[in-house]
Coordinates of C-alpha atoms and ligand atoms in Angstrom, one line a residue:
X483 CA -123.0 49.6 14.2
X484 CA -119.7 48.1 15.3
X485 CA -119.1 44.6 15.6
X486 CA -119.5 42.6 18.2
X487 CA -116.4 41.0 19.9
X488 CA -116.1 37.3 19.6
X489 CA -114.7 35.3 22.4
X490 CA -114.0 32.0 23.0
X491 CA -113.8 30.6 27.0
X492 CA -111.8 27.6 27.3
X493 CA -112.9 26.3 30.8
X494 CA -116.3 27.9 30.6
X495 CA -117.4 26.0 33.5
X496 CA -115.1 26.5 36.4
X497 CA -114.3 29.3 38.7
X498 CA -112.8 31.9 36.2
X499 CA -115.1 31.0 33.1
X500 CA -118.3 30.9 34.8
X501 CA -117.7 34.2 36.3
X502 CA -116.7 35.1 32.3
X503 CA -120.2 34.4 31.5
X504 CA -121.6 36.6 34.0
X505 CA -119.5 40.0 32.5
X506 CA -120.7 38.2 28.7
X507 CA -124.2 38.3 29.8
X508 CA -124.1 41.8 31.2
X509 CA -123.1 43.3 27.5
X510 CA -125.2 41.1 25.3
X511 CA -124.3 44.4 23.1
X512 CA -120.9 44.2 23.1
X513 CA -119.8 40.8 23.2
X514 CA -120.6 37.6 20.8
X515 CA -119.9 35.0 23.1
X516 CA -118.6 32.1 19.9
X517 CA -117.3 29.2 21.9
X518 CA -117.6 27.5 25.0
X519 CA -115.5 24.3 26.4
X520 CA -114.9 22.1 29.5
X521 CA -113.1 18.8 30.3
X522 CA -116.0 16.8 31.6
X523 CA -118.6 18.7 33.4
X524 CA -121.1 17.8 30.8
X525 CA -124.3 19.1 32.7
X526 CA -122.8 22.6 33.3
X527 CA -121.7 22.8 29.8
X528 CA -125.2 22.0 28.3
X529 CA -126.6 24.4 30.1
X530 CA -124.1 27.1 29.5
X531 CA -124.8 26.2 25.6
X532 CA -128.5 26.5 26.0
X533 CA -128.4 29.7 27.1
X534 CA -125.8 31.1 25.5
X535 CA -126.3 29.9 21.9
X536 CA -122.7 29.9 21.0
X537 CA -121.6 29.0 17.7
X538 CA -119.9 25.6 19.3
X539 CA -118.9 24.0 22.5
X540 CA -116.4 21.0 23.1
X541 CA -116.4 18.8 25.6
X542 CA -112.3 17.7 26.1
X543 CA -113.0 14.2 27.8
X544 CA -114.8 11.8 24.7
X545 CA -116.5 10.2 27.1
X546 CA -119.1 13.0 27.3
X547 CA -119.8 13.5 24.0
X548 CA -122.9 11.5 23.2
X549 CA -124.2 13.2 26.1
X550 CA -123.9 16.3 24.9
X551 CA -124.4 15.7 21.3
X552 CA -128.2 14.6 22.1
X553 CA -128.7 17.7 24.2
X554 CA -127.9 20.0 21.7
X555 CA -129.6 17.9 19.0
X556 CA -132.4 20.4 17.8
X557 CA -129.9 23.3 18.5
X558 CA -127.9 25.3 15.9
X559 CA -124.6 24.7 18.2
X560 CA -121.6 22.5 17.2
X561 CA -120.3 20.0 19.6
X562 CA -116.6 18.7 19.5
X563 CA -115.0 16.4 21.6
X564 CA -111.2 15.8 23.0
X565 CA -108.5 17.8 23.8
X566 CA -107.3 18.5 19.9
X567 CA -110.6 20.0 18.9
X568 CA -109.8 23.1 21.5
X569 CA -106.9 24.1 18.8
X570 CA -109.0 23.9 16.1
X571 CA -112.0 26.3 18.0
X572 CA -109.5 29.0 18.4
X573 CA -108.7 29.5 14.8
X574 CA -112.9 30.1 14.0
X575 CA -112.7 33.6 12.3
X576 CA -115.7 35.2 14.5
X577 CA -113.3 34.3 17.6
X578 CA -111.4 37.8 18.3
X579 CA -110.2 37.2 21.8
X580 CA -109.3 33.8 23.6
X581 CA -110.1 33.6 27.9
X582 CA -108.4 30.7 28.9
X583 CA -109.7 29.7 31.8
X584 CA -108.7 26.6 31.6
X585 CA -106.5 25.1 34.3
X586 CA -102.9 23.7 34.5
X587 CA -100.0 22.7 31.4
X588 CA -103.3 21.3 29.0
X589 CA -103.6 25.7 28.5
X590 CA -100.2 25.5 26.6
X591 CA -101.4 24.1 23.2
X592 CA -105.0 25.6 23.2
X593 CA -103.0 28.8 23.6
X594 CA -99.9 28.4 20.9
X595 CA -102.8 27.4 18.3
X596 CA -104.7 30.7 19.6
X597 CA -101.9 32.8 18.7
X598 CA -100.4 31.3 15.6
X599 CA -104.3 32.1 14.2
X600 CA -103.9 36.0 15.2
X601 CA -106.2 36.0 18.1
X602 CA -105.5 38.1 21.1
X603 CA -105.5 36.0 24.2
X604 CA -107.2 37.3 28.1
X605 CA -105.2 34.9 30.0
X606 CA -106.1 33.0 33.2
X607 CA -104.0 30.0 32.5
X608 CA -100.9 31.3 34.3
X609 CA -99.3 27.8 33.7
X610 CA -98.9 28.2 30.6
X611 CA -96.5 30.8 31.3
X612 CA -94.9 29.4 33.9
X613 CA -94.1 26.7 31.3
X614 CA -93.2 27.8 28.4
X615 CA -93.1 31.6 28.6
X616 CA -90.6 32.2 26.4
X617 CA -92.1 30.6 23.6
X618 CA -95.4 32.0 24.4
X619 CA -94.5 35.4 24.4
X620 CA -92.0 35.5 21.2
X621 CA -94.8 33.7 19.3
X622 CA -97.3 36.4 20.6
X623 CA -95.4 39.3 19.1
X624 CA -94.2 37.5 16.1
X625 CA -98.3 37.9 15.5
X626 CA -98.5 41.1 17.1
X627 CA -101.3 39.8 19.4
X628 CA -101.7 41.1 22.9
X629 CA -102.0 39.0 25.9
X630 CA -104.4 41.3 28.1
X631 CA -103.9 39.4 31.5
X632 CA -106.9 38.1 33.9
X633 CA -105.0 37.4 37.0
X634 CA -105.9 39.9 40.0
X635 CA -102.1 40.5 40.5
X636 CA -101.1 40.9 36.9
X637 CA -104.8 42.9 35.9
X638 CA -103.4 45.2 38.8
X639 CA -99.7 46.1 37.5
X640 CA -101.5 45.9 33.6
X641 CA -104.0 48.5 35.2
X642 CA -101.5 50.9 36.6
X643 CA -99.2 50.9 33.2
X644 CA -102.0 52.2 31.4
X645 CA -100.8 55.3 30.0
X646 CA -97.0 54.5 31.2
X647 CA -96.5 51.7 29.0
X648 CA -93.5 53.4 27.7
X649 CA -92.3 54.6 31.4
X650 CA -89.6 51.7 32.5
X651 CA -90.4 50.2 35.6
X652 CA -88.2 49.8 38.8
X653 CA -90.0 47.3 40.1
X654 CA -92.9 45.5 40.8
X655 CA -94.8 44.0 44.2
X656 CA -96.7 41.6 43.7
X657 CA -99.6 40.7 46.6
X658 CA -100.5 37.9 48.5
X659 CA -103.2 37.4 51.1
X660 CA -100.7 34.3 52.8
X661 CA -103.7 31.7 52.4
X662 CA -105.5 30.0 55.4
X663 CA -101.9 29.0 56.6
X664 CA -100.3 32.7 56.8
X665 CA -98.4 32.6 60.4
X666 CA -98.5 28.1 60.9
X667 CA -95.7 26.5 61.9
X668 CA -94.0 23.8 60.0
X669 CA -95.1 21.8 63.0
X670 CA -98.7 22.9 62.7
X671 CA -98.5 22.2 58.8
X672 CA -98.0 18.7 59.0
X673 CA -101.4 17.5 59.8
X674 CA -103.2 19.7 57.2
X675 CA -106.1 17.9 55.2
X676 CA -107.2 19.3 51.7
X677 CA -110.7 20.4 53.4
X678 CA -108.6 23.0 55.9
X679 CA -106.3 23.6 52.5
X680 CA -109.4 24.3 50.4
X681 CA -110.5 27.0 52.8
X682 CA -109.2 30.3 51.0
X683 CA -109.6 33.5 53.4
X684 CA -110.2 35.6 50.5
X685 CA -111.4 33.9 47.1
X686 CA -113.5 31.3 46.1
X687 CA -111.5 29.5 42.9
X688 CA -111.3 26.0 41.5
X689 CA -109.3 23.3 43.6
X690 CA -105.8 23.5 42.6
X691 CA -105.3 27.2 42.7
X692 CA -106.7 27.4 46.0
X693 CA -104.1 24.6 46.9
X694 CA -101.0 26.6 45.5
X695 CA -102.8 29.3 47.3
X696 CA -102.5 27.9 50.4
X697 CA -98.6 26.3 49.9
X698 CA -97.7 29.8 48.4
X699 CA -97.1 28.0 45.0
X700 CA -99.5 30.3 43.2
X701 CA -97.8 33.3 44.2
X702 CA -94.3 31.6 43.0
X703 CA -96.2 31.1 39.7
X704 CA -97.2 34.4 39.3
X705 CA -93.8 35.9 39.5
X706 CA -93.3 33.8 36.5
X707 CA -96.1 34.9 34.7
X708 CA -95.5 38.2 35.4
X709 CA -91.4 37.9 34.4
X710 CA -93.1 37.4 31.0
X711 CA -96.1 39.3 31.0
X712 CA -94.0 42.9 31.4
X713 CA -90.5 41.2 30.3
X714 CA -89.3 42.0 33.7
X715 CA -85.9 40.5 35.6
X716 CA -86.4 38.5 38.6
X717 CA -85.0 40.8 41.1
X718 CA -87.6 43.3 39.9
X719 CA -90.2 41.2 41.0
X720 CA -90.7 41.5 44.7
X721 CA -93.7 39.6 46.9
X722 CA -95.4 41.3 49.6
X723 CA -98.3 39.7 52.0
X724 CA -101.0 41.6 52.6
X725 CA -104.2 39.4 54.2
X726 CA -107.0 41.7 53.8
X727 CA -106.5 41.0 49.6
X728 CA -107.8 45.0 48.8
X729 CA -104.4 46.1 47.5
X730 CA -104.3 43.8 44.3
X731 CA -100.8 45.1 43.2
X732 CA -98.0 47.6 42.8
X733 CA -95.7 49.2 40.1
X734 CA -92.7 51.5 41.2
X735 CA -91.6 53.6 38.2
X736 CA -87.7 54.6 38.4
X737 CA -88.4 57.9 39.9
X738 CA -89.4 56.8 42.9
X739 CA -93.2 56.8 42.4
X740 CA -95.5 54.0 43.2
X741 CA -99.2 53.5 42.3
X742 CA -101.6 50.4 43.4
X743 CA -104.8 49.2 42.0
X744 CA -107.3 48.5 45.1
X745 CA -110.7 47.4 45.1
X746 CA -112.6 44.1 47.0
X747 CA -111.4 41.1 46.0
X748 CA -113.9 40.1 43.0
X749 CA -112.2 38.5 39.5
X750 CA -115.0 39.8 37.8
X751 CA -113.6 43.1 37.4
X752 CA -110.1 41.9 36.0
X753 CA -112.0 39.5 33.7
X754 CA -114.0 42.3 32.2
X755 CA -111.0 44.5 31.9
X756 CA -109.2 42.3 30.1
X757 CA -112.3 42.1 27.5
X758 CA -112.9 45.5 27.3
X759 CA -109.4 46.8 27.2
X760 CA -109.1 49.9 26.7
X761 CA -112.2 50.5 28.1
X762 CA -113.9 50.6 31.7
X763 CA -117.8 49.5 31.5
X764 CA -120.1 50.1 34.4
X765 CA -120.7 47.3 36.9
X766 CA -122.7 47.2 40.0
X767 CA -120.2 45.3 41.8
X768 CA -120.2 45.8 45.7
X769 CA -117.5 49.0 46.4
X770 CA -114.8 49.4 49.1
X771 CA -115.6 51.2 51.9
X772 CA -112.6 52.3 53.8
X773 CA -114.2 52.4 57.3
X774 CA -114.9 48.7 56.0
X775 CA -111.1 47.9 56.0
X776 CA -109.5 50.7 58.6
X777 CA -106.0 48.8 58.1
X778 CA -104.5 47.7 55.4
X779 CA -101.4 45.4 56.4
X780 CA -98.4 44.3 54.7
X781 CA -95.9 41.5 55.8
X782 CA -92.9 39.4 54.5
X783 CA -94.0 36.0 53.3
X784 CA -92.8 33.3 55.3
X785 CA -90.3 31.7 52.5
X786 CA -88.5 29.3 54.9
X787 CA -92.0 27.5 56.1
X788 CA -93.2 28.3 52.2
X789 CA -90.9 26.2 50.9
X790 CA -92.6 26.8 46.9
X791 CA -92.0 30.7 46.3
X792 CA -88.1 29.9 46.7
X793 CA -88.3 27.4 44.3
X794 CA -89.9 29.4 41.7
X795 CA -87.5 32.2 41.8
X796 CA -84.8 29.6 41.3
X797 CA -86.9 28.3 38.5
X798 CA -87.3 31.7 37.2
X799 CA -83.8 32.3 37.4
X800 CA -82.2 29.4 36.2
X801 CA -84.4 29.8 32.8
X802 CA -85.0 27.2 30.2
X803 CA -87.3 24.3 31.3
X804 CA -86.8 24.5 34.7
X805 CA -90.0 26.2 35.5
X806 CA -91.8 24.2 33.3
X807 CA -90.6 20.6 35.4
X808 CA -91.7 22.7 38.4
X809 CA -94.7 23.2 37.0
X810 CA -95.4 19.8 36.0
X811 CA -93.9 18.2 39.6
X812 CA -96.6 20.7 41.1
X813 CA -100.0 19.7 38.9
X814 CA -98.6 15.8 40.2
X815 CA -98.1 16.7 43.9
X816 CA -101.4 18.7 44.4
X817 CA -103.5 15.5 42.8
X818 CA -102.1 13.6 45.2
X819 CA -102.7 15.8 48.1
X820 CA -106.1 16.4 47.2
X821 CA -106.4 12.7 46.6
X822 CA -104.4 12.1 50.5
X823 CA -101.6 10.4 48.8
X824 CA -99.2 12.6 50.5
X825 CA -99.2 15.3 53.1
X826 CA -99.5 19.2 52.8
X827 CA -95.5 19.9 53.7
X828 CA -94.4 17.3 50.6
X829 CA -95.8 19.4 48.0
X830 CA -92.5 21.9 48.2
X831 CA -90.5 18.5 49.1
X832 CA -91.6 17.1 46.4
X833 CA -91.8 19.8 43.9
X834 CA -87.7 20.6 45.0
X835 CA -87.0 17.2 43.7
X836 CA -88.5 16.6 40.7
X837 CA -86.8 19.9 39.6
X838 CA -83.4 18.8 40.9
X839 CA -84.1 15.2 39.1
X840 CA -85.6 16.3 36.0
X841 CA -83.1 17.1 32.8
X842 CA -82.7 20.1 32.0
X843 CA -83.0 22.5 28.4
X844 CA -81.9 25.6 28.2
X845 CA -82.7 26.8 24.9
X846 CA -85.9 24.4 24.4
X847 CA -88.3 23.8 21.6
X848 CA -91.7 22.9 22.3
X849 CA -91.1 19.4 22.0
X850 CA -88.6 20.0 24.6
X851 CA -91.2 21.4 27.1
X852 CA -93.8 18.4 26.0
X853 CA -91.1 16.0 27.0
X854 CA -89.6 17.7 29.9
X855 CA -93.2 18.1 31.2
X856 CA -93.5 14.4 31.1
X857 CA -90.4 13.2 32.5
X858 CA -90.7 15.3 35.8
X859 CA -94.7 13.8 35.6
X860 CA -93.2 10.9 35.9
X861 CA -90.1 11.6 38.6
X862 CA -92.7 13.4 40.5
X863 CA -95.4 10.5 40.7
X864 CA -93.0 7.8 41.9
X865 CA -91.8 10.4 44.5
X866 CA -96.0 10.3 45.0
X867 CA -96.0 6.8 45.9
Ligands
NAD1296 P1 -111.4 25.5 37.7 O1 -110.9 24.2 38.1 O2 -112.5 26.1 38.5 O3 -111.9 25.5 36.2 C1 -111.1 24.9 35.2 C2 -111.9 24.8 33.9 O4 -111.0 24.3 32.9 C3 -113.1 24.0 33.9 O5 -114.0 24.5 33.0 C4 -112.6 22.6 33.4 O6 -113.6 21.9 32.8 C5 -111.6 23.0 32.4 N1 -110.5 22.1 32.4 C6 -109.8 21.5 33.4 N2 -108.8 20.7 33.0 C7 -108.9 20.7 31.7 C8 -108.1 20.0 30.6 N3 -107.2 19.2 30.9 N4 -108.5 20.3 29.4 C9 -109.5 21.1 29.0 N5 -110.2 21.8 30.0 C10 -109.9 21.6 31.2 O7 -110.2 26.5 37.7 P2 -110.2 28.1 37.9 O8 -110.0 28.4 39.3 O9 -111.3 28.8 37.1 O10 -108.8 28.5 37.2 C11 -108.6 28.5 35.8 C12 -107.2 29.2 35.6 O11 -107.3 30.5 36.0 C13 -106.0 28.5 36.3 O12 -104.9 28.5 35.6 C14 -105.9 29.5 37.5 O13 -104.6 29.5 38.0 C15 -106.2 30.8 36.9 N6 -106.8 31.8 37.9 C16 -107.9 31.5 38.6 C17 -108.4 32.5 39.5 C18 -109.7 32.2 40.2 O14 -110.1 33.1 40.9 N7 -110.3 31.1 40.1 C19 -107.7 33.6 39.7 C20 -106.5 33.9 39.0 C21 -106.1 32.9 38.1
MG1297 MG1 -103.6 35.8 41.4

C-alpha cells in the first residue's frame, strides 16, 4: 500500500482551508490530514480537530489556548499556541505538503520554515510572494521543493503548462471578474461601505481578499505571485476582465498558440489539484454548461479608477522591497476600511504613499523585508489616522 500524503493547513478554518477539509475528507485514502491551525477561531478549530484527528493543531493567538487545551484533553491531538509554534509544525516528518491558507505577511515565516525542512508547499498565501518572492523562490529550489499553486489564476496557467513545462512562454493573461465595482465611477466609489465591498459577484472568500477584490488589489498581487511562480517578466504578464469568472486563465506559447483552463468558479478544484498533482481525482462538483453561460466577455480593467493594479506593476518593476511595503501599506489600509477608518478610494491613496515614503532595499535579506514591512506599517497607519 502506498503511503498516505501528510498535509498540514495553516488557516484550517477560513475560506480556503475549510474548503481544504472538504477535498481531505473526500480521500480519507489518500491523504493523512497531520496538522491543523488558526489565529483565534477557537470553536471552529476544536471541531475541525475532533473530527479530523490530526496529529496537532495550534491555535496562533495564546489567548485561546486553555480553551482548546481542555477540549482536546482526552484526545490523542497536540495543541500549540502562538505564532512561533506554526514553524515548528511544518518541520513534523509525517508533514509532506504545506496549504497555507493562511492570510496576509504572517504566511511569510510559516512558509520559509516549511521549505528550509524539505516540504513542498500548495500555496494560497499569495502575500507571501508578493513580499518576499525572491527569497521565497531561491530558497524553494535550493531544496528542490515545489510550490504547486492554489490560486484560481495561477492553478489555471499551472494547469495549462502541464506537459509544456519546458515550452517558453510568450505571455500570460491573467483574469479578473472586475469585483462588485467593475464599470463605478470614481464619483460613485466614494461613498462605498465595506458591506457593498464585501459583496463579491463571483466568490465567497475571507474579508480581506474580497476587499482587494473589489479595489483590484488582489489582481495587482497576483501578477506578483505569478512573476515568481513561472519566473516570468512583467510585461509578460497581462490582466484581462472577464465578469462571468469561467475562464480562470491563459498561457500564450511563442508560436502563437493559446490555451485556457475554464470551469465554474469553485476553489475546490484548484485546492485538490494542487494536492494531487500530477493527478486528477474524481469530484462531483456542479459542471459548466455552456447554454448556462452563452457569452463569455472580456474587457480592459479600469486602471485609472483602479488606482492598486498600477501600483503593483510598479512594485513589480522596481524590484527589491517595494512590493513587500505595498503589501504591508495594503494589510493596514483594508483594516481600516473594514474597521470605517477611512474610505474605499484611500486604499490606492494610501497604498501609493506608503510606497513612495517607505525606504527602499534592493538586494534585501529577510531582515530587510521584516523591517521594511514594519516601517511602511507604520507610514501607512498614521496616513490611517
Ligand atoms: P480567511 O480570512 O477566510 O482565512 C484565513 C485563515 O488564516 C483562518 O484560518 C485564520 O484563522 C488564519 N489566520 C489569519 N490571520 C492569521 C495570522 N496572523 N496567523 C495565523 N493564522 C492566521 O482567508 P481566505 O479567504 O481563506 O484566504 C487565505 C489566503 O488564500 C489569502 O492569502 C488569500 O489571498 C488566498 N486566496 C483565497 C481565495 C479564496 O477563495 N478565499 C482564493 C485565492 C487565494
Ligand atoms: Mg485569484
Amino acid at each position: 500500500m502506498h503511503q498516505k500524503k501528510g498535509v498540514a493547513i495553516l488557516g484550517s478554518t477560513g475560506s480556503i482551508g475549510t474548503q481544504a477539509l472538504e477535498v481531505i475528507a473526500a480521500y480519507p485514502d489518500y491523504f493523512d490530514l497531520q496538522v491543523i491551525t488558526a489565529q483565534s477561531n477557537a470553536e471552529l478549530l476544536i471541531q475541525q480537530a475532533l473530527q479530523f484527528q490530526p496529529n496537532a493543531v495550534v491555535i496562533a493567538d495564546e489567548r485561546h489556548y486553555e480553551t482548546v487545551k481542555n477540549a482536546l484533553f482526552s484526545e490523542d491531538i497536540h495543541v500549540y499556541a502562538g505564532a512561533d509554534a506554526l514553524c515548528q509544525v511544518v518541520e513534523f516528518s509525517d508533514v509532506h505538503v504545506v496549504l497555507t491558507a493562511l492570510v496576509g505577511y504572517a504566511g511569510l515565516k510559516p512558509t520559509l520554515a516549511a521549505i528550509a525542512a524539505g516540504k513542498d508547499l500548495a500555496l494560497a498565501n499569495k502575500e507571501t510572494l508578493v513580499v518576499a518572492g525572491e527569497l521565497v523562490t531561491q530558497r524553494a529550489k535550493e531544496k528542490g521543493i515545489n510550490i504547486y499553486p492554489v490560486d484560481s489564476e495561477h492553478s489555471a496557467i499551472f494547469q495549462c503548462l502541464v506537459g509544456e513545462f519546458h515550452n517558453p512562454l510568450e505571455k500570460i493573461y491573467l483574469t479578473a471578474s472586475g469585483g462588485p465595482f467593475r464599470g463605478w465611477t470614481t464619483e460613485q466609489l466614494k461613498t462605498v461601505t465595506p458591506a457593498q465591498a464585501l459583496k463579491h459577484p463571483n466568490w465567497t472568500m475571507g474579508a480581506k481578499i474580497t476587499i482587494d477584490s473589489a479595489s483590484l488589489m488582489n489582481k495587482g498581487l497576483e501578477v506578483i505571485e505569478a512573476k515568481w511562480l513561472f519566473n516570468l517578466k512583467p510585461e509578460q504578464i497581462d490582466v484581462i476582465v472577464h465578469p462571468q469568472s469561467i475562464v480562470h486563465s491563459l498561457v500564450q506559447f511563442v508560436d502563437g498558440s493559446m490555451k485556457a483552463q475554464m470551469g465554474l468558479p469553485d476553489m475546490k478544484l484548484p485546492i485538490q489539484f494542487a494536492l494531487t498533482y500530477p493527478d486528477r481525482f474524481p469530484t462531483t462538483f456542479p459542471r459548466f454548461n455552456f447554454l448556462d453561460y452563452p457569452s463569455l466577455t472580456f474587457e480592459p480593467a479600469d486602471r485609472k479608477t483602479f488606482g492598486n493594479l498600477d501600483l503593483a506593476y510598479q512594485a513589480m518593476e522596481f524590484g527589491g522591497t517595494k512590493a513587500c511595503a505595498l503589501n504591508a501599506s495594503n494589510e493596514v489600509a483594508v483594516e481600516a476600511f473594514l474597521t470605517e477608518k477611512i474610505g474605499f478610494l484611500d486604499l490606492a491613496r494610501i497604498n501609493a504613499t506608503t510606497m513612495e515614503k517607505t525606504g527602499f532595499i534592493a538586494k534585501p535579506s529577510y531582515e530587510d523585508y521584516v523591517a521594511v514591512d514594519a516601517e511602511a506599517r507604520r507610514i501607512a497607519a498614521s496616513l490611517c489616522q
